[in-house]
Amino acid sequence: MKNNTGNARLLQGNEACVLGALYAGVRFFAGYPITPSTEIAEGMARELPKIGGKFIQMEDEIASIAAVIGASNTGCKSMTATSGPGFSLMQENIGYAYITESPCVIVDVQRGGPSTGLPTKISQSDTMQARWGTHGDYTAIALAPSTVKECFEETVRAVNLSERFRTPVTVLADEVLGHMREMMIVPAKGELETIERHKPDVPSDWYRHFEITPSFVSPMASFGDGYRYNVTGLIHDQDGFPTANPNEIKDKLDKLRKKIERYTDEIFKIRTDMMDDAHIAIVSYGTVSRSARQAIKIARERRIKVGAIQLLTLWPFPDLKLREMFGGIRKIIVAELNMGQLVNEIKRIAPRHVEVHSLQRYDGEVMAPQQILDKIREVK
């Protein structure tokens, strides 16, 4: 893998995540090898030193995300990569990143579980962990690519969103996507937008690290920039010092929620295929979306009016947008590689007149287009 840009490359999904991270400006990676994400750590270890970045292999996943948060607070765009069991171990410190508003990216290349589960098999069983994995009240952002090209683009977008909103962002890939190879054109520098962290522009005496601004996103000084503030996992005031004041507690937690929910339209990203006249919609994300697209092509040849909705943003869940799209639909099939995690979100928002059907696979194998086609025939 070369570190060139602006050319055609045959890449794994995991390799595309590496290039996307470097493109977006990530210059620090801490991680612990775990199948099926290890190629991301290997790629960062190889490429970061060439451009002045830092790679550290930590003793475990808990230390990895802690190092990433620390590096982020020094002003460095930071990332780690893991899979199911490692993602579970990181959750406490991911919660610390939420409360301290530390930008960082976690790429979770999903495999089956629970526990060590199925290291070399595909799954989408971390869908809810990406939203609810850590304790307390917060609002998560999670993105879901389905192609190698999208692995690159969604990693760039994850870094941008983490810096834009001062928050952790998860990229949910999977074993098959991480290891498949596809040709893609790596964008030239400047072709995709990259966002830099908003720094304070006030005198140091005026600076408040967790200021509640009209946008709810605070400018962020780095350690050593000359600004004084405190960083703690305790609920804190706008200077970062622990508080038991009910008003300050509520304001802090509202800030974590509103700085994401207010900008759902900016974070929202979806792909639709053949939805204009569809009576049946296939809702999916990740690798399953590839099978869904193939299935609807076959169904259309048989005059079945079916379309596909691919969620590239999983969290925050696009309630209003999807509810609008479901208005003209009679039936929805939610296809996913788990025992039914996404389907309950669709049932929650679907209009009353719409039937919601679940299509699940959780044996470590890819969901084939024929399975989706069979389900379309069953419900039509």
XYZ file of C-alpha atoms in Angstrom, residues 1-335:
335
model
C 0.000 0.000 0.000
C 1.510 3.340 -1.066
C 0.760 6.663 0.549
C -0.065 8.437 -2.698
C -3.305 10.235 -3.453
C -5.262 11.037 -6.565
C -4.844 7.628 -8.231
C -6.565 4.304 -8.767
C -5.851 1.763 -6.067
C -6.916 -1.786 -5.320
C -7.555 -1.595 -1.571
C -8.987 -3.555 1.309
C -11.679 -1.814 3.336
C -9.275 -1.674 6.278
C -6.576 -0.121 4.085
C -9.074 2.466 2.852
C -9.802 3.397 6.485
C -6.081 4.027 6.972
C -5.852 6.261 3.908
C -9.058 8.070 4.869
C -7.724 8.780 8.343
C -4.442 10.142 6.998
C -6.300 12.208 4.394
C -8.458 13.750 7.147
C -5.374 14.685 9.153
C -5.145 11.930 11.778
C -1.626 12.008 13.157
C -1.963 9.784 16.228
C -3.080 6.174 16.495
C -3.023 3.952 19.561
C -4.340 0.427 19.340
C -4.150 -3.219 20.222
C -4.294 -5.835 17.438
C -7.592 -7.677 17.111
C -9.098 -9.588 14.210
C -10.619 -8.423 11.882
C -9.352 -4.851 12.349
C -5.608 -5.527 12.659
C -4.728 -4.281 9.161
C -5.752 -0.789 10.254
C -3.211 -0.784 13.086
C -0.582 -2.274 10.764
C -1.251 0.381 8.137
C -1.091 3.234 10.619
C 2.128 1.824 12.104
C 3.639 1.809 8.632
C 2.363 5.155 7.338
C 2.233 7.563 10.295
C 6.018 7.765 10.926
C 6.537 8.760 7.277
C 4.528 11.973 7.797
C 5.601 12.843 11.329
C 2.708 11.113 13.050
C 2.824 8.794 16.051
C 1.775 5.168 16.398
C 1.710 3.356 19.723
C 0.775 -0.269 20.275
C -0.730 -0.286 23.756
C -1.064 -3.145 26.219
C -4.823 -3.462 25.667
C -7.875 -1.674 24.293
C -8.569 0.229 27.522
C -5.155 1.852 27.356
C -5.524 2.411 23.612
C -8.588 4.615 23.829
C -7.124 6.391 26.870
C -4.021 7.286 24.847
C -6.195 8.465 21.971
C -8.158 10.781 24.285
C -4.926 12.146 25.750
C -3.477 12.816 22.308
C -6.695 14.512 21.241
C -6.407 16.915 24.164
C -2.946 17.912 22.985
C -4.535 19.051 19.707
C -3.846 15.959 17.584
C -6.494 14.304 15.429
C -6.559 10.811 16.915
C -7.990 7.393 16.094
C -8.049 3.764 17.160
C -9.440 0.586 15.583
C -10.854 -2.527 17.182
C -13.546 -5.182 17.030
C -16.361 -6.467 19.303
C -14.518 -7.498 22.505
C -12.108 -4.563 22.202
C -14.991 -2.171 21.579
C -16.595 -3.456 24.799
C -13.388 -2.841 26.761
C -13.170 0.716 25.425
C -16.648 1.728 26.520
C -15.789 3.261 29.892
C -13.163 5.532 28.366
C -15.417 6.345 25.408
C -17.812 7.665 28.054
C -14.925 9.741 29.401
C -14.423 11.162 25.891
C -18.118 12.107 25.756
C -18.086 13.971 29.076
C -14.723 15.666 28.409
C -15.806 16.446 24.823
C -12.604 14.998 23.384
C -12.729 14.471 19.599
C -11.630 10.985 18.498
C -12.551 8.236 16.031
C -13.087 4.551 16.797
C -13.247 2.165 13.831
C -15.105 -0.978 14.910
C -14.700 -3.785 12.351
C -17.538 -5.940 13.628
C -17.421 -9.681 14.199
C -19.858 -12.072 15.867
C -20.240 -12.320 19.632
C -20.752 -12.099 22.571
C -17.331 -12.470 24.210
C -14.540 -13.466 21.802
C -17.259 -14.875 19.553
C -16.411 -15.239 15.874
C -13.126 -13.418 15.141
C -13.044 -14.264 11.429
C -16.758 -14.060 10.654
C -19.041 -11.214 9.674
C -21.646 -9.663 11.966
C -23.449 -6.407 12.682
C -23.963 -7.156 16.342
C -22.442 -3.892 17.642
C -25.216 -1.733 16.185
C -26.697 -0.918 19.588
C -23.365 -0.926 21.405
C -22.296 1.991 19.211
C -25.312 3.932 20.490
C -25.762 2.753 24.082
C -22.446 1.078 24.964
C -21.340 3.416 27.713
C -23.378 4.495 30.700
C -25.096 7.796 31.321
C -26.840 10.287 29.053
C -25.105 11.245 25.814
C -25.816 11.283 22.093
C -23.633 9.178 19.815
C -22.553 9.496 16.202
C -21.941 6.270 14.258
C -21.326 5.889 10.512
C -21.619 2.743 8.395
C -19.812 2.245 5.057
C -20.722 -0.560 2.637
C -17.925 -0.356 0.055
C -14.168 0.180 0.112
C -14.688 3.670 -1.314
C -17.157 4.414 1.463
C -14.637 3.136 4.034
C -12.334 5.929 2.868
C -15.046 8.583 2.673
C -16.795 7.703 5.927
C -13.497 7.664 7.827
C -12.808 11.177 6.522
C -16.342 12.181 7.525
C -15.921 10.597 10.971
C -12.782 12.640 11.644
C -14.536 15.785 10.418
C -17.600 15.208 12.602
C -15.504 14.418 15.668
C -13.597 17.690 15.281
C -16.699 19.677 14.313
C -18.721 18.575 17.357
C -15.960 17.757 19.878
C -17.176 14.205 20.351
C -16.201 10.547 19.746
C -17.399 9.134 16.415
C -17.631 5.420 15.610
C -17.201 3.886 12.152
C -19.049 0.549 12.022
C -17.469 -1.698 9.391
C -17.510 -5.516 9.391
C -15.194 -8.440 8.716
C -16.120 -8.893 5.064
C -15.947 -5.189 4.274
C -12.646 -4.836 6.129
C -11.005 -7.605 4.109
C -12.604 -7.315 0.674
C -10.666 -5.599 -2.094
C -12.145 -3.132 -4.563
C -10.726 -0.587 -6.966
C -11.188 3.027 -5.943
C -9.845 6.409 -6.967
C -8.167 7.954 -3.960
C -9.191 11.631 -3.947
C -6.501 14.246 -4.476
C -5.678 16.533 -1.588
C -8.397 19.160 -1.244
C -10.968 17.205 -3.214
C -12.794 16.189 -0.023
C -13.468 18.678 2.746
C -11.413 18.284 5.910
C -12.419 20.140 9.072
C -10.014 21.564 11.604
C -10.790 21.978 15.280
C -12.268 25.325 16.323
C -9.674 27.033 18.498
C -10.420 29.844 20.983
C -9.930 33.418 19.818
C -10.351 35.131 23.184
C -7.773 36.182 25.794
C -6.796 33.369 28.145
C -8.584 35.040 31.080
C -11.876 34.855 29.184
C -11.543 31.280 27.995
C -13.944 28.601 29.266
C -13.092 25.119 27.990
C -16.678 23.867 28.191
C -18.471 27.119 27.460
C -22.143 26.710 26.561
C -22.235 28.608 23.298
C -25.309 29.270 21.105
C -24.260 26.292 18.941
C -23.505 24.175 22.055
C -20.066 23.382 20.562
C -17.216 25.014 22.493
C -13.903 26.145 20.998
C -11.160 23.790 22.209
C -7.732 24.860 23.403
C -5.026 22.205 23.548
C -2.736 21.424 26.453
C 0.141 23.889 26.271
C -1.713 26.579 24.330
C -1.645 28.891 27.346
C -5.219 28.501 28.486
C -6.185 27.359 32.002
C -8.908 24.756 32.482
C -9.628 21.462 34.192
C -10.500 18.106 32.605
C -12.408 15.506 34.625
C -14.863 12.694 34.105
C -17.076 14.173 36.807
C -19.971 16.350 35.704
C -18.397 19.786 35.588
C -19.037 23.470 35.111
C -17.964 25.475 32.070
C -14.375 25.683 33.384
C -14.191 21.928 33.876
C -14.400 21.800 37.665
C -16.753 19.272 39.334
C -20.180 20.575 40.233
C -23.201 19.404 42.232
C -25.293 22.383 41.168
C -28.513 20.977 39.611
C -28.703 23.734 37.018
C -25.105 23.205 35.919
C -25.590 19.433 35.789
C -28.654 19.792 33.574
C -26.964 22.379 31.353
C -23.955 20.112 30.807
C -26.011 17.060 29.883
C -28.302 19.121 27.640
C -25.172 20.444 25.903
C -23.989 16.925 25.079
C -27.367 16.122 23.558
C -28.194 19.376 21.794
C -24.819 19.808 20.075
C -25.594 16.605 18.158
C -29.396 16.552 17.868
C -29.598 20.135 16.647
C -27.392 19.205 13.699
C -28.939 15.858 12.771
C -29.601 17.111 9.222
C -25.891 17.916 8.837
C -24.843 14.500 10.155
C -27.556 12.537 8.351
C -26.449 10.624 5.229
C -28.476 8.078 3.343
C -28.451 6.352 -0.052
C -31.639 5.338 -1.835
C -32.126 3.096 -4.860
C -35.380 2.817 -6.861
C -37.504 4.336 -4.079
C -39.576 6.714 -6.245
C -42.433 4.280 -6.894
C -41.551 1.557 -4.383
C -44.250 -0.232 -2.387
C -41.659 -2.229 -0.427
C -38.486 -0.746 1.073
C -35.412 -2.738 2.114
C -33.650 -0.921 4.978
C -30.080 -1.965 5.680
C -26.562 -0.749 6.348
C -23.013 -1.928 5.721
C -22.314 -5.060 3.713
C -25.998 -6.084 3.712
C -26.767 -3.008 1.587
C -24.717 -4.520 -1.245
C -26.943 -7.594 -1.261
C -30.061 -5.437 -0.980
C -29.133 -3.469 -4.098
C -28.659 -6.686 -6.076
C -31.901 -8.140 -4.745
C -34.015 -5.151 -5.776
C -32.571 -5.255 -9.317
C -33.746 -8.842 -9.675
C -37.106 -8.032 -8.094
C -37.619 -5.094 -10.450
C -37.024 -7.381 -13.433
C -39.962 -9.381 -12.070
C -42.105 -6.232 -11.850
C -42.052 -6.005 -8.069
C -41.943 -2.375 -6.960
C -39.239 -2.496 -4.342
C -36.505 -0.028 -3.375
C -33.558 0.136 -1.014
C -32.583 2.546 1.753
C -28.983 2.375 2.965
C -28.182 4.141 6.226
C -24.686 5.648 6.088
C -25.420 7.467 9.338
C -26.777 5.025 11.924
C -26.672 7.343 14.938
C -28.179 9.793 15.579
C -31.111 7.910 14.066
C -32.752 9.975 11.286
C -36.331 9.682 12.613
C -37.937 12.548 10.688
C -36.257 11.866 7.342
C -37.117 8.195 7.386
C -40.674 8.819 8.530
C -41.124 11.098 5.508
C -39.697 8.436 3.179
C -41.955 5.749 4.618
C -45.107 7.763 3.859
C -45.704 6.121 0.486
C -44.470 2.674 1.470
C -46.694 -0.283 2.295
C -44.099 -2.675 3.679
C -40.568 -2.459 5.049
C -38.019 -5.250 5.315
C -35.167 -4.572 7.743
C -32.210 -6.773 6.768
